[in-house]
XYZ file of N, CA and C in Angstrom:
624
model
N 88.004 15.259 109.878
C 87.852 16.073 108.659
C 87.032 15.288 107.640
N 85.900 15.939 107.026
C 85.191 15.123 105.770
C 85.316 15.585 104.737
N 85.781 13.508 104.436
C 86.165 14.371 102.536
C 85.498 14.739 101.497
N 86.153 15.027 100.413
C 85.372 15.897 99.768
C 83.975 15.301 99.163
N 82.605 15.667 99.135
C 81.193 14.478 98.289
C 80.795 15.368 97.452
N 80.919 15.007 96.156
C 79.857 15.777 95.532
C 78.394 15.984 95.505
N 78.253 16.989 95.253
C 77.165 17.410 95.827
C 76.280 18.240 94.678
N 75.093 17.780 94.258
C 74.375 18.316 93.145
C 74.105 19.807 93.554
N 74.382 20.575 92.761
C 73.732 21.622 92.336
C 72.376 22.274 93.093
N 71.153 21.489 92.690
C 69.862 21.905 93.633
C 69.977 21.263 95.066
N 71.012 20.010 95.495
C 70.981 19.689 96.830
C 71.822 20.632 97.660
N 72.813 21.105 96.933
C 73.319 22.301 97.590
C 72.469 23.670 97.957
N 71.855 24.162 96.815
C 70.545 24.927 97.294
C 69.233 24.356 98.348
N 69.174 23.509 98.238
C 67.881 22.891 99.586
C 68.835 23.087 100.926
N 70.115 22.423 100.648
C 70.823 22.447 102.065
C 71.025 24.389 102.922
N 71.055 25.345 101.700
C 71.323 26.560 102.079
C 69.414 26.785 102.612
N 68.874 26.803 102.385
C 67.606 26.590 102.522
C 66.580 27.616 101.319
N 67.298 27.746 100.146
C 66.747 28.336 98.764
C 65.669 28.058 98.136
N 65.551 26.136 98.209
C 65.202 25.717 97.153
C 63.883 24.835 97.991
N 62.514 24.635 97.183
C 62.075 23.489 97.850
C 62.491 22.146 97.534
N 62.685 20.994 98.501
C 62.868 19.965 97.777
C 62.056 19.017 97.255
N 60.668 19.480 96.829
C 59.624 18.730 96.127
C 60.162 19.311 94.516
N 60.359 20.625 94.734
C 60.647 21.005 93.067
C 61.830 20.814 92.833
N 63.007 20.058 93.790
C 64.405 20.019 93.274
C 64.411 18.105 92.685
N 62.879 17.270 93.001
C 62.821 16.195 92.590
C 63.274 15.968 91.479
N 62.860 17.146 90.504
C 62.947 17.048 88.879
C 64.450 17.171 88.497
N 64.719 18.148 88.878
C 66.452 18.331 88.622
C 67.347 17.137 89.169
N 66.806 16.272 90.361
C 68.039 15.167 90.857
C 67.857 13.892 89.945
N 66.342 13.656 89.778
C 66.156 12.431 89.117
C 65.863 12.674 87.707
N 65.931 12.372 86.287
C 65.872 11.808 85.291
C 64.314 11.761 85.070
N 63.280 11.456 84.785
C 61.903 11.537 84.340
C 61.631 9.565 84.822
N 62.395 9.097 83.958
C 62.634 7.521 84.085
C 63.477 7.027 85.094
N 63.737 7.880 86.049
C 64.750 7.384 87.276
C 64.399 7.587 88.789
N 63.456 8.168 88.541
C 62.661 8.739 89.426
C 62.346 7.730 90.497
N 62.442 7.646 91.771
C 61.987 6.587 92.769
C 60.479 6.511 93.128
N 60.009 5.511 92.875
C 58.293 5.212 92.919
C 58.127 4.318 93.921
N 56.741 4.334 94.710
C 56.638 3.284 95.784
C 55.962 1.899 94.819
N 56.155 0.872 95.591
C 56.204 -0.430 94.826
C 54.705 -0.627 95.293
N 53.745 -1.722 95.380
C 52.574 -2.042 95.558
C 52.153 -1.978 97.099
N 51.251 -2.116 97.815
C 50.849 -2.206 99.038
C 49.694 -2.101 99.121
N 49.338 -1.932 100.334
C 47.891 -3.313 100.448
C 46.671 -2.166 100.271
N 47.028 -0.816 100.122
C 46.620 0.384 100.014
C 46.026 0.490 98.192
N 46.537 -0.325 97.723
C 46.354 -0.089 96.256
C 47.562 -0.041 95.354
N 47.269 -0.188 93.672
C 48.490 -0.984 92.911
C 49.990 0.237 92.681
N 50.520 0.111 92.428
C 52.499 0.374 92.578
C 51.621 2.399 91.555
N 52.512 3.146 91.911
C 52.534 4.365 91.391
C 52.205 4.604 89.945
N 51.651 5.597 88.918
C 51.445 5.185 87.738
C 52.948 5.737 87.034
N 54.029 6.430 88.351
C 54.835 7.236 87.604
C 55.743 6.316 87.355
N 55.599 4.843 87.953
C 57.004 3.919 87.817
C 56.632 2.985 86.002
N 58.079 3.139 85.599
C 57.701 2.691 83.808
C 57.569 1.176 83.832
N 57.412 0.262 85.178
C 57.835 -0.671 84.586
C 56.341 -1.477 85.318
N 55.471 -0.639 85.805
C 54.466 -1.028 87.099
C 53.643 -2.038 86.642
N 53.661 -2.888 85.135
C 52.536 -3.176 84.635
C 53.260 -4.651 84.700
N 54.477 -4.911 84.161
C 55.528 -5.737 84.360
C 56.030 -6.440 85.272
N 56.103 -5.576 86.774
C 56.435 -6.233 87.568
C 55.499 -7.200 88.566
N 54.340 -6.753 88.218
C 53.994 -7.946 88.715
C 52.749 -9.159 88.261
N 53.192 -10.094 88.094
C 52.517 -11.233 87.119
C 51.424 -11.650 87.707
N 50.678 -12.779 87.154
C 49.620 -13.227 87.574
C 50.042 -13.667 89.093
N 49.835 -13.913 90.354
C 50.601 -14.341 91.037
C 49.796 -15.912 91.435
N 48.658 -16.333 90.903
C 48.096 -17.361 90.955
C 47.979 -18.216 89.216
N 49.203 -18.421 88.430
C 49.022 -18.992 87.214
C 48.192 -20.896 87.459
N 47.985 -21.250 86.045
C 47.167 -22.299 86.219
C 48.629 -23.016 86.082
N 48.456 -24.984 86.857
C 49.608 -25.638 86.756
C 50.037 -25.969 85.147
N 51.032 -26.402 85.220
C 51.226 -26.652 83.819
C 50.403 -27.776 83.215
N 49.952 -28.795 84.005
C 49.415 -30.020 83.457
C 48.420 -29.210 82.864
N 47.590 -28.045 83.371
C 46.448 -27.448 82.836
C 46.516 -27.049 81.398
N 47.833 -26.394 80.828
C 47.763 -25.850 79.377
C 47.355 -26.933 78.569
N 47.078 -25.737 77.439
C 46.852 -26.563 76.234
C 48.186 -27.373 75.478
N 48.976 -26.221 75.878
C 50.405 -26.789 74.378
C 51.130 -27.978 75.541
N 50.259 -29.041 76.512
C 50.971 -30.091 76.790
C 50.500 -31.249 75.961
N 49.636 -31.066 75.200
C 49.161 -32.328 74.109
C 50.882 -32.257 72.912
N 51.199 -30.788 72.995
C 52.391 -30.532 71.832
C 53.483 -31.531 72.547
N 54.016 -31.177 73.652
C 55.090 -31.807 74.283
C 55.686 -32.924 73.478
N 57.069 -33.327 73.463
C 57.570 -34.426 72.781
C 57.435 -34.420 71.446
N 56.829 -33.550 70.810
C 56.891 -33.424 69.603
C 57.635 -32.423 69.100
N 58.197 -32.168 68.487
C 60.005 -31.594 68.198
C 59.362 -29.992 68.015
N 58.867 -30.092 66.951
C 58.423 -28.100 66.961
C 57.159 -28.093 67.687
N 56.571 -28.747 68.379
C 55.111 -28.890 68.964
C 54.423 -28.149 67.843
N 54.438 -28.571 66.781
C 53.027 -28.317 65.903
C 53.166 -27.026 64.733
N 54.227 -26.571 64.737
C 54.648 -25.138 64.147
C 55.924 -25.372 63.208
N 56.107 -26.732 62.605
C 56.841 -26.562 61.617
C 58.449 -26.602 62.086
N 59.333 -27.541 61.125
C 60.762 -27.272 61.333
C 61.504 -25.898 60.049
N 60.802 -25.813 59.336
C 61.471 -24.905 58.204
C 61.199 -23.339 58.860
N 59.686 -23.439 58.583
C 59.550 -21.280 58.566
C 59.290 -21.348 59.822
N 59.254 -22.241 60.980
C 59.025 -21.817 62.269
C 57.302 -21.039 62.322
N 57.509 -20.637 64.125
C 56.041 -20.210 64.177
C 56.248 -18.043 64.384
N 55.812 -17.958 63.393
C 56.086 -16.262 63.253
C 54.647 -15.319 63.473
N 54.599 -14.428 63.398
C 53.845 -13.729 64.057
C 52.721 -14.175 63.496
N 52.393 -13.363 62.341
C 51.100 -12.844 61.485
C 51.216 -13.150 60.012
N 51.886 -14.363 59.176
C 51.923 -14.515 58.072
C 51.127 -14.264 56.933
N 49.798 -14.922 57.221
C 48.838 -14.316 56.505
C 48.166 -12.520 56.457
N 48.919 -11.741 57.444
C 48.467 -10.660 57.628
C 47.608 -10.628 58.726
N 47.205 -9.580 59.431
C 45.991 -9.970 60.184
C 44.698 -9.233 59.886
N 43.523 -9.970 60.617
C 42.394 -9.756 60.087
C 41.897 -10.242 58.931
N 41.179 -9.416 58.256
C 40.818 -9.453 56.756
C 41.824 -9.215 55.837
N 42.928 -9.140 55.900
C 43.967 -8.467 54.823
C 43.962 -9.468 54.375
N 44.483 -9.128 52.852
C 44.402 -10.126 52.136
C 42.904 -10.441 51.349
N 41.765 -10.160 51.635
C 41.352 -10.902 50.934
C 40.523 -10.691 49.199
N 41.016 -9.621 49.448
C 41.218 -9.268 47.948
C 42.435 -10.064 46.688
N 42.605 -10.720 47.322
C 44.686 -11.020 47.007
C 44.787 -12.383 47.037
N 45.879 -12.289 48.499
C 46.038 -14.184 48.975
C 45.211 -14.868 49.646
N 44.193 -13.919 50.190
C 42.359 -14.889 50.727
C 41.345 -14.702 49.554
N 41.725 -14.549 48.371
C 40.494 -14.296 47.772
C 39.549 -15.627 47.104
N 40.283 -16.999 47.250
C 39.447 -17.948 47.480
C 38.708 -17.820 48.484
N 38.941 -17.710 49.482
C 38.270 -17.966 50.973
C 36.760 -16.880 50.731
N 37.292 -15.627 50.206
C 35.815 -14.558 50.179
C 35.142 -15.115 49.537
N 35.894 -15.153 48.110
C 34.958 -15.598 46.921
C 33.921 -17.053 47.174
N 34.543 -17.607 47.984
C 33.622 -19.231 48.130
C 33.153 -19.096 49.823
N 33.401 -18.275 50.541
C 32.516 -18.576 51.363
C 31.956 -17.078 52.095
N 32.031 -16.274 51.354
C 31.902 -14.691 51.492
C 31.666 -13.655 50.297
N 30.987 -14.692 49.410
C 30.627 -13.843 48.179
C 29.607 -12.390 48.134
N 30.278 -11.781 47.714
C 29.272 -10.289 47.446
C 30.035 -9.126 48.827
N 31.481 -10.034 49.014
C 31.655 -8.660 50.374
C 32.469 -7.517 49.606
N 32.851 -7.435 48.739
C 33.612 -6.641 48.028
C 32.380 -5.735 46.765
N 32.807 -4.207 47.176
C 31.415 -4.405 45.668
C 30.401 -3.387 46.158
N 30.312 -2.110 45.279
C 28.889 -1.861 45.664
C 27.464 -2.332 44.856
N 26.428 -2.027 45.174
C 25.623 -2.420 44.004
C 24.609 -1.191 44.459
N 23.527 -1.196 43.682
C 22.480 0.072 43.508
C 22.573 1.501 43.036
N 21.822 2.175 43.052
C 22.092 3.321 42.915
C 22.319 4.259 44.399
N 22.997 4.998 43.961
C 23.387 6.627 45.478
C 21.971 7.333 45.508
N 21.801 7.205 47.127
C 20.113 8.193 47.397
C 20.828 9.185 48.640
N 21.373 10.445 47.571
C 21.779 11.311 48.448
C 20.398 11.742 49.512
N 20.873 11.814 51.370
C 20.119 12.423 52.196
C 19.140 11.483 52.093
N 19.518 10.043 52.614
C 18.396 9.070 52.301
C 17.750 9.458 53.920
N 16.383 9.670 53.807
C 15.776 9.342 55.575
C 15.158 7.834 55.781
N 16.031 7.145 56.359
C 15.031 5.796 56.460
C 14.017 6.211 57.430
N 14.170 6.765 58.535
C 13.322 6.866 59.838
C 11.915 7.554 59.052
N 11.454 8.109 57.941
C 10.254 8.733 57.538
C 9.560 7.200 57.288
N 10.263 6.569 56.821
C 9.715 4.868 56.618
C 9.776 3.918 57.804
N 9.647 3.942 58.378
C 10.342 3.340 59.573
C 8.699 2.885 60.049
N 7.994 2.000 59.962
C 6.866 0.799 60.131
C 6.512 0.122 60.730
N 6.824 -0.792 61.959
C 6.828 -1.755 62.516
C 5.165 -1.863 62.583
N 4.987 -3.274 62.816
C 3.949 -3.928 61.897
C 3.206 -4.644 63.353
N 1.428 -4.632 63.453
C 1.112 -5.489 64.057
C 0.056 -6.317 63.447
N 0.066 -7.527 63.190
C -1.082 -8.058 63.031
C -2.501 -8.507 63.607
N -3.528 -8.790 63.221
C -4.926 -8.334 63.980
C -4.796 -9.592 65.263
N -3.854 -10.684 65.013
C -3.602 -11.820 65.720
C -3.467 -11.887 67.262
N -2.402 -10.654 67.344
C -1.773 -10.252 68.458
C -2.245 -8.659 68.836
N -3.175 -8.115 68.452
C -3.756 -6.572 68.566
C -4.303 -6.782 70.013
N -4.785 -7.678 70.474
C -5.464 -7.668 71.494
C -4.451 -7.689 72.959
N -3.659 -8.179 72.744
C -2.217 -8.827 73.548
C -1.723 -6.979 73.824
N -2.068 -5.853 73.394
C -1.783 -4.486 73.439
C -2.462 -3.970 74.844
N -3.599 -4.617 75.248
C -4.128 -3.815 76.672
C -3.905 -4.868 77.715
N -4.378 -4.578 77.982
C -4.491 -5.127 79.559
C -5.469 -6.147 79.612
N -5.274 -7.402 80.443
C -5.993 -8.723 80.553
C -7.412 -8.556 81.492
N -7.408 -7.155 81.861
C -8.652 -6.895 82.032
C -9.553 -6.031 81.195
N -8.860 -5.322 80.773
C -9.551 -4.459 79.651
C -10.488 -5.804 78.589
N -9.524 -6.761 78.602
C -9.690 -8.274 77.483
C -11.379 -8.882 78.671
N -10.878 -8.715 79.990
C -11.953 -9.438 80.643
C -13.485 -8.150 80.693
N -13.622 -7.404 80.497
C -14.754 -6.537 80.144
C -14.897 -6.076 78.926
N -14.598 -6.302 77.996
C -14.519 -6.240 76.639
C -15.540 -7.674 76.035
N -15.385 -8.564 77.020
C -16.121 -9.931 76.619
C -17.323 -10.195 77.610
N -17.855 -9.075 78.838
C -18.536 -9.008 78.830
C -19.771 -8.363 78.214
N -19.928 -8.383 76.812
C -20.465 -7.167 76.134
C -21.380 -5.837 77.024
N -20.184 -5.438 77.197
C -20.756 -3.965 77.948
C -20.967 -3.008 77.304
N -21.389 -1.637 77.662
C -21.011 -0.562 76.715
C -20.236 0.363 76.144
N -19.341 0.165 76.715
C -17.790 0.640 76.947
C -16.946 -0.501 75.913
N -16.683 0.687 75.269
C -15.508 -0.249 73.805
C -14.473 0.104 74.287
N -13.450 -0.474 74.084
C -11.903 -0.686 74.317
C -11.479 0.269 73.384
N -10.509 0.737 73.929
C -9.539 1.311 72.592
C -7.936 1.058 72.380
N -7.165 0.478 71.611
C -6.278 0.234 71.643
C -5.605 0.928 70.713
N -4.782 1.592 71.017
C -4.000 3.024 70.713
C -2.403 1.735 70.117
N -2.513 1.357 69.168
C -0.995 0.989 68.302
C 0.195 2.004 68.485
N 0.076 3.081 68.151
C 0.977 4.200 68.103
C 1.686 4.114 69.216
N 0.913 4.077 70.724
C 1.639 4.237 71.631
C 2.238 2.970 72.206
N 2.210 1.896 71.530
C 2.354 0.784 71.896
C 3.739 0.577 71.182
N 4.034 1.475 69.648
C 5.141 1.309 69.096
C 5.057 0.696 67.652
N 3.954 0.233 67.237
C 3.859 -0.191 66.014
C 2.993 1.238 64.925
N 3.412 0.974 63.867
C 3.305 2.445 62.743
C 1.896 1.517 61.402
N 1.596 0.255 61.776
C 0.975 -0.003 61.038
C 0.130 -1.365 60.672
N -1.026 -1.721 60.933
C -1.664 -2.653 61.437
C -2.148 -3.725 59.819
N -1.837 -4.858 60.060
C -2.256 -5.707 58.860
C -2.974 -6.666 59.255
N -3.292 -7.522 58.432
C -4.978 -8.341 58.445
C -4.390 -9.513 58.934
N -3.512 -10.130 59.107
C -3.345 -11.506 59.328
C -3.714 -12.279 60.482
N -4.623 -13.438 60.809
C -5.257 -13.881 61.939
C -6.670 -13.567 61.933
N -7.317 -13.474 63.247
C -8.669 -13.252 63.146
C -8.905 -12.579 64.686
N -9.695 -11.583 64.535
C -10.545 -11.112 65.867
C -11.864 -12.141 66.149
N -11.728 -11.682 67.576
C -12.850 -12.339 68.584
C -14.079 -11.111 68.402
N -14.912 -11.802 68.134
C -16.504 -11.011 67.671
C -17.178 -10.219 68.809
N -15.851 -9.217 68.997
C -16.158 -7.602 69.974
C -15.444 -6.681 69.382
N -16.885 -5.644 69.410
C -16.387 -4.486 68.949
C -15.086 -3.719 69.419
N -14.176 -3.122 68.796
C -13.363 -2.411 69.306
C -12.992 -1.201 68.634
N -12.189 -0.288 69.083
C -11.732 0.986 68.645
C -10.294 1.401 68.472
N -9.336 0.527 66.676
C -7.906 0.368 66.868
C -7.242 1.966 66.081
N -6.430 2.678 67.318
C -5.936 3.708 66.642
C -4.981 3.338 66.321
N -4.334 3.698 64.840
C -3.382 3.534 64.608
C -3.025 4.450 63.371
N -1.638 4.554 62.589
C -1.106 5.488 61.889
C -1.444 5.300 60.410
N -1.172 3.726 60.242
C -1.570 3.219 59.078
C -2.750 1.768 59.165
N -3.286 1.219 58.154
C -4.158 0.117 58.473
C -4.143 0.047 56.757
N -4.324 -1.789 56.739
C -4.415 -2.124 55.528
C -5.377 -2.134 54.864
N -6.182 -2.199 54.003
C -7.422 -2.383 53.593
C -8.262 -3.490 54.176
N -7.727 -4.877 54.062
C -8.401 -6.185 54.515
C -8.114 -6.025 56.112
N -7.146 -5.702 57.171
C -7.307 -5.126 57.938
C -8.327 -3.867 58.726
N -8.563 -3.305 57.948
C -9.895 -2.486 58.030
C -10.797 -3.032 57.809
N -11.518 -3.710 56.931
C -12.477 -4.475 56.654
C -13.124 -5.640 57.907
N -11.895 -6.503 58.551
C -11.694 -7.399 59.242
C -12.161 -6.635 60.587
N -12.056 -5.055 61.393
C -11.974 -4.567 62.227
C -13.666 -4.027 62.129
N -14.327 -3.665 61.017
C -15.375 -3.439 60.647
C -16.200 -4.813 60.886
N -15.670 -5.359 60.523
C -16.595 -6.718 60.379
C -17.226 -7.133 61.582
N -16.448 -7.132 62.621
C -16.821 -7.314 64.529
C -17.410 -6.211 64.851
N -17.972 -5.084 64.361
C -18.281 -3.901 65.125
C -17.493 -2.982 65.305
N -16.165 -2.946 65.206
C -15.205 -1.778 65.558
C -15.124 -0.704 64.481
N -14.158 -0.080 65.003
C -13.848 1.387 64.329
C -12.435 1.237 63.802
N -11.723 2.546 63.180
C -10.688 2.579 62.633
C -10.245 3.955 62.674
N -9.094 4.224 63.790
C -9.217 5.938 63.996
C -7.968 6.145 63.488
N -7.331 6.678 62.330
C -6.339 7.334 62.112
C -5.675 8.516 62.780
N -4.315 8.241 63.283
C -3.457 9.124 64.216
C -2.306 9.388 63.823
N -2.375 10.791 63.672
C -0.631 11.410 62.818
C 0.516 11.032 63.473
């Protein structure tokens, strides 16, 4: 004769054959009680188990001679004080504070971080300004080292070196060209830059 077992509720329905027992999982186990498979060589432990992150540690740590806090050793609080001990975040963390109890520290080695200054330019567009700069020094360094090698054979065929597509918005005088004509498009050009491009024979083609 078998004695009496209790017997849950939905396991009694699976046993009549009512219930499925994938959906009677929820009703036997708890959310947090739930049985999860542990790790295997298949890949890491279930994401449904609460503790999967925990259970298992580095399993290759460095020896101890390796740490740092063995210089502390033998020294009674290793380095953290006998009164207030070593506590989390005293000073706050981050930047807190430094309006307050860091405001030496800003003021003398972070001056001007607090603070606006200027005037408000509602709907400012920087990108309508937006410039990048080449000088006549490096203009040539834009084509190709052969374009450079028939360009100095004075042929009849002028070079043209297109700035715009190269990425620069505006060409200035600084340095000197090699005494061949050339043809520099670009968006903007300086005056003495123009002059300087004139001076060798070249041109100056403005491009929107």
């Amino acid at each position: 004769m078998v004695s009496h077992v209790d017997i849950h509720p939905s396991q009694d329905l699976i046993i009549q054959g009512y219930l499925d027992p994938s959906i009677a999982l929820s009703a036997l186990y708890p959310p947090y009680h739930r049985p999860y498979r542990t790790a295997t060589a298949s890949g890491p432990p279930s994401s449904t188990c609460p503790l999967s992150m925990n259970r298992y540690p580095d399993p290759h740590p460095p020896p101890t001679r390796l740490h740092h806090n063995r210089k502390k050793r033998g020294h009674v609080s290793a380095g953290h004080g006998r009164v207030g001990k070593h506590r989390k975040h005293p000073g706050g963390r981050g930047l807190a504070g430094g309006q307050h109890h860091h405001r030496i520290n800003m003021d003398k080695y972070h001056p001007g971080y607090f603070g606006k200054v200027g005037m408000r330019h509602f709907h400012l567009t920087r990108q309508s300004k937006h410039r990048p700069i080449v000088n006549l020094d490096t203009l040539w360094t834009l084509v190709s080292e052969q374009t450079r090698k028939n360009a100095a054979k004075k042929t009849q065929v002028v070079p043209v070196i297109d700035t715009l597509r190269a990425g620069y918005g505006k060409v200035l005088a600084k340095g000197r060209l090699p005494q061949q004509p050339v043809i520099v498009k670009a968006r903007f050009v300086s005056r003495a830059a123009e002059q300087k491009i004139k001076a060798v024979g070249g041109a100056v083609q403005l491009v929107a």
